[in-house]
Tab-separated table of C-alpha atoms in Angstrom:
chain	number	residue	atom	x	y	z
H	1344	MET	CA	-14.681	-23.342	6.577
H	1345	ILE	CA	-13.693	-20.253	8.589
H	1346	GLN	CA	-11.524	-17.740	6.811
H	1347	GLN	CA	-9.429	-15.423	8.944
H	1348	ALA	CA	-8.675	-11.894	7.834
H	1349	THR	CA	-5.028	-11.305	7.006
H	1350	PHE	CA	-3.075	-8.136	6.480
H	1351	LEU	CA	-0.325	-8.510	3.889
H	1352	PHE	CA	-0.497	-12.294	4.301
H	1353	ILE	CA	0.258	-11.997	8.028
H	1354	SER	CA	-2.226	-13.417	10.504
H	1355	GLY	CA	-3.380	-11.669	13.649
H	1356	ALA	CA	-1.254	-13.926	15.860
H	1357	GLU	CA	1.869	-13.066	13.872
H	1358	ILE	CA	1.130	-9.340	14.128
H	1359	ALA	CA	0.656	-9.687	17.890
H	1360	PHE	CA	3.960	-11.550	18.161
H	1361	ILE	CA	5.770	-8.856	16.180
H	1362	LEU	CA	4.268	-6.157	18.405
H	1363	PHE	CA	5.307	-8.113	21.504
H	1364	ILE	CA	8.898	-8.349	20.261
H	1365	ALA	CA	8.893	-4.630	19.384
H	1366	ILE	CA	7.711	-3.754	22.895
H	1367	MET	CA	10.405	-5.956	24.389
H	1368	VAL	CA	13.157	-4.421	22.262
H	1369	PHE	CA	12.186	-0.733	22.287
H	1370	GLY	CA	10.013	-0.458	25.385
H	1371	ALA	CA	6.427	0.679	25.634
H	1372	ASP	CA	7.349	4.344	26.102
H	1373	LYS	CA	9.387	4.527	22.860
H	1374	LEU	CA	6.913	2.826	20.497
H	1375	PRO	CA	4.595	5.841	19.989
H	1376	GLU	CA	7.620	8.012	19.244
H	1377	ILE	CA	8.947	5.493	16.717
H	1378	ALA	CA	5.515	5.125	15.081
H	1379	ARG	CA	5.143	8.904	14.868
H	1380	GLY	CA	8.541	9.194	13.190
H	1381	LEU	CA	7.692	6.459	10.703
H	1382	GLY	CA	4.367	8.139	9.934
H	1383	LYS	CA	6.039	11.483	9.289
H	1384	GLY	CA	8.611	9.817	7.061
H	1385	MET	CA	5.960	8.023	5.048
H	1386	ARG	CA	3.968	11.255	4.683
H	1387	THR	CA	7.067	13.124	3.488
H	1388	LEU	CA	7.785	10.393	0.946
H	1389	LYS	CA	4.181	10.465	-0.301
H	1390	ASP	CA	4.222	14.266	-0.622
H	1391	ALA	CA	7.526	14.165	-2.506
H	1392	SER	CA	6.248	11.537	-4.946
H	1393	ASN	CA	3.059	13.551	-5.533
H	1394	ASP	CA	5.130	16.682	-6.185
H	1395	ILE	CA	7.229	14.790	-8.722
H	1396	LYS	CA	4.104	13.441	-10.444
H	1397	HIS	CA	2.579	16.918	-10.662
H	1398	GLU	CA	5.829	18.395	-11.998
H	1399	ILE	CA	6.119	15.712	-14.682
H	1400	THR	CA	2.481	16.194	-15.696
H	1401	LYS	CA	2.870	19.969	-15.827
H	1402	THR	CA	6.047	19.722	-17.918
H	1403	ALA	CA	4.402	17.261	-20.311
H	1404	GLU	CA	1.415	19.569	-20.774
H	1405	LYS	CA	3.698	22.564	-21.410
H	1406	SER	CA	5.638	20.562	-23.984
H	1407	GLY	CA	2.438	19.603	-25.771
H	1408	LEU	CA	2.687	15.904	-25.036
H	1409	ASP	CA	-0.512	13.860	-24.956
H	1410	THR	CA	-1.221	13.073	-21.305
H	1411	SER	CA	-4.570	11.379	-21.944
H	1412	ILE	CA	-2.824	8.029	-22.285
H	1413	THR	CA	-2.265	7.970	-18.530
H	1414	GLY	CA	-6.018	7.761	-17.969
H	1415	ASP	CA	-6.258	4.821	-20.351
H	1416	VAL	CA	-3.362	3.059	-18.654
H	1417	LYS	CA	-4.937	3.646	-15.238
H	1418	LYS	CA	-8.239	2.159	-16.433
H	1419	GLU	CA	-6.451	-0.928	-17.762
H	1420	LEU	CA	-4.491	-1.328	-14.534
H	1421	ASP	CA	-7.684	-1.042	-12.483
H	1422	LYS	CA	-9.311	-3.675	-14.696
H	1423	VAL	CA	-6.370	-6.054	-14.243
H	1424	LYS	CA	-6.410	-5.411	-10.490
H	1425	GLU	CA	-10.119	-6.256	-10.288
H	1426	ASP	CA	-9.602	-9.428	-12.325
H	1427	LEU	CA	-6.714	-10.428	-10.068
H	1428	GLU	CA	-8.774	-9.804	-6.937
H	1429	GLU	CA	-11.605	-11.919	-8.343
H	1430	PHE	CA	-9.162	-14.733	-9.118
H	1431	THR	CA	-7.402	-14.615	-5.752
H	1432	GLY	CA	-10.769	-14.437	-4.005
H	1433	SER	CA	-11.777	-17.768	-5.517
H	1434	VAL	CA	-8.410	-19.278	-4.644
H	1435	ARG	CA	-8.672	-18.051	-1.045
H	1436	ARG	CA	-12.136	-19.543	-0.681
H	1437	LYS	CA	-10.829	-22.980	-1.689
H	1438	PHE	CA	-8.284	-23.027	1.155
């Protein structure tokens, strides 16, 4: 059985179709400009969320709150993520 790679449960043909429609709607000369704007927006959002995380962590440390629990929670989340990937991997192989 041949398994095709998918990105966010979208096949390569569907991605190509979406790109084709985007080129038809916006034009080939506008797509790089739109992608650049989306990239900048995503970067700004990521920077803002990181700033908020750092500010919360800094405030918690100043207040004397125990921040070591976040490491434990992250480890548990990583473990659950690995288990989920192992499970979905076996399900994908069956299809």
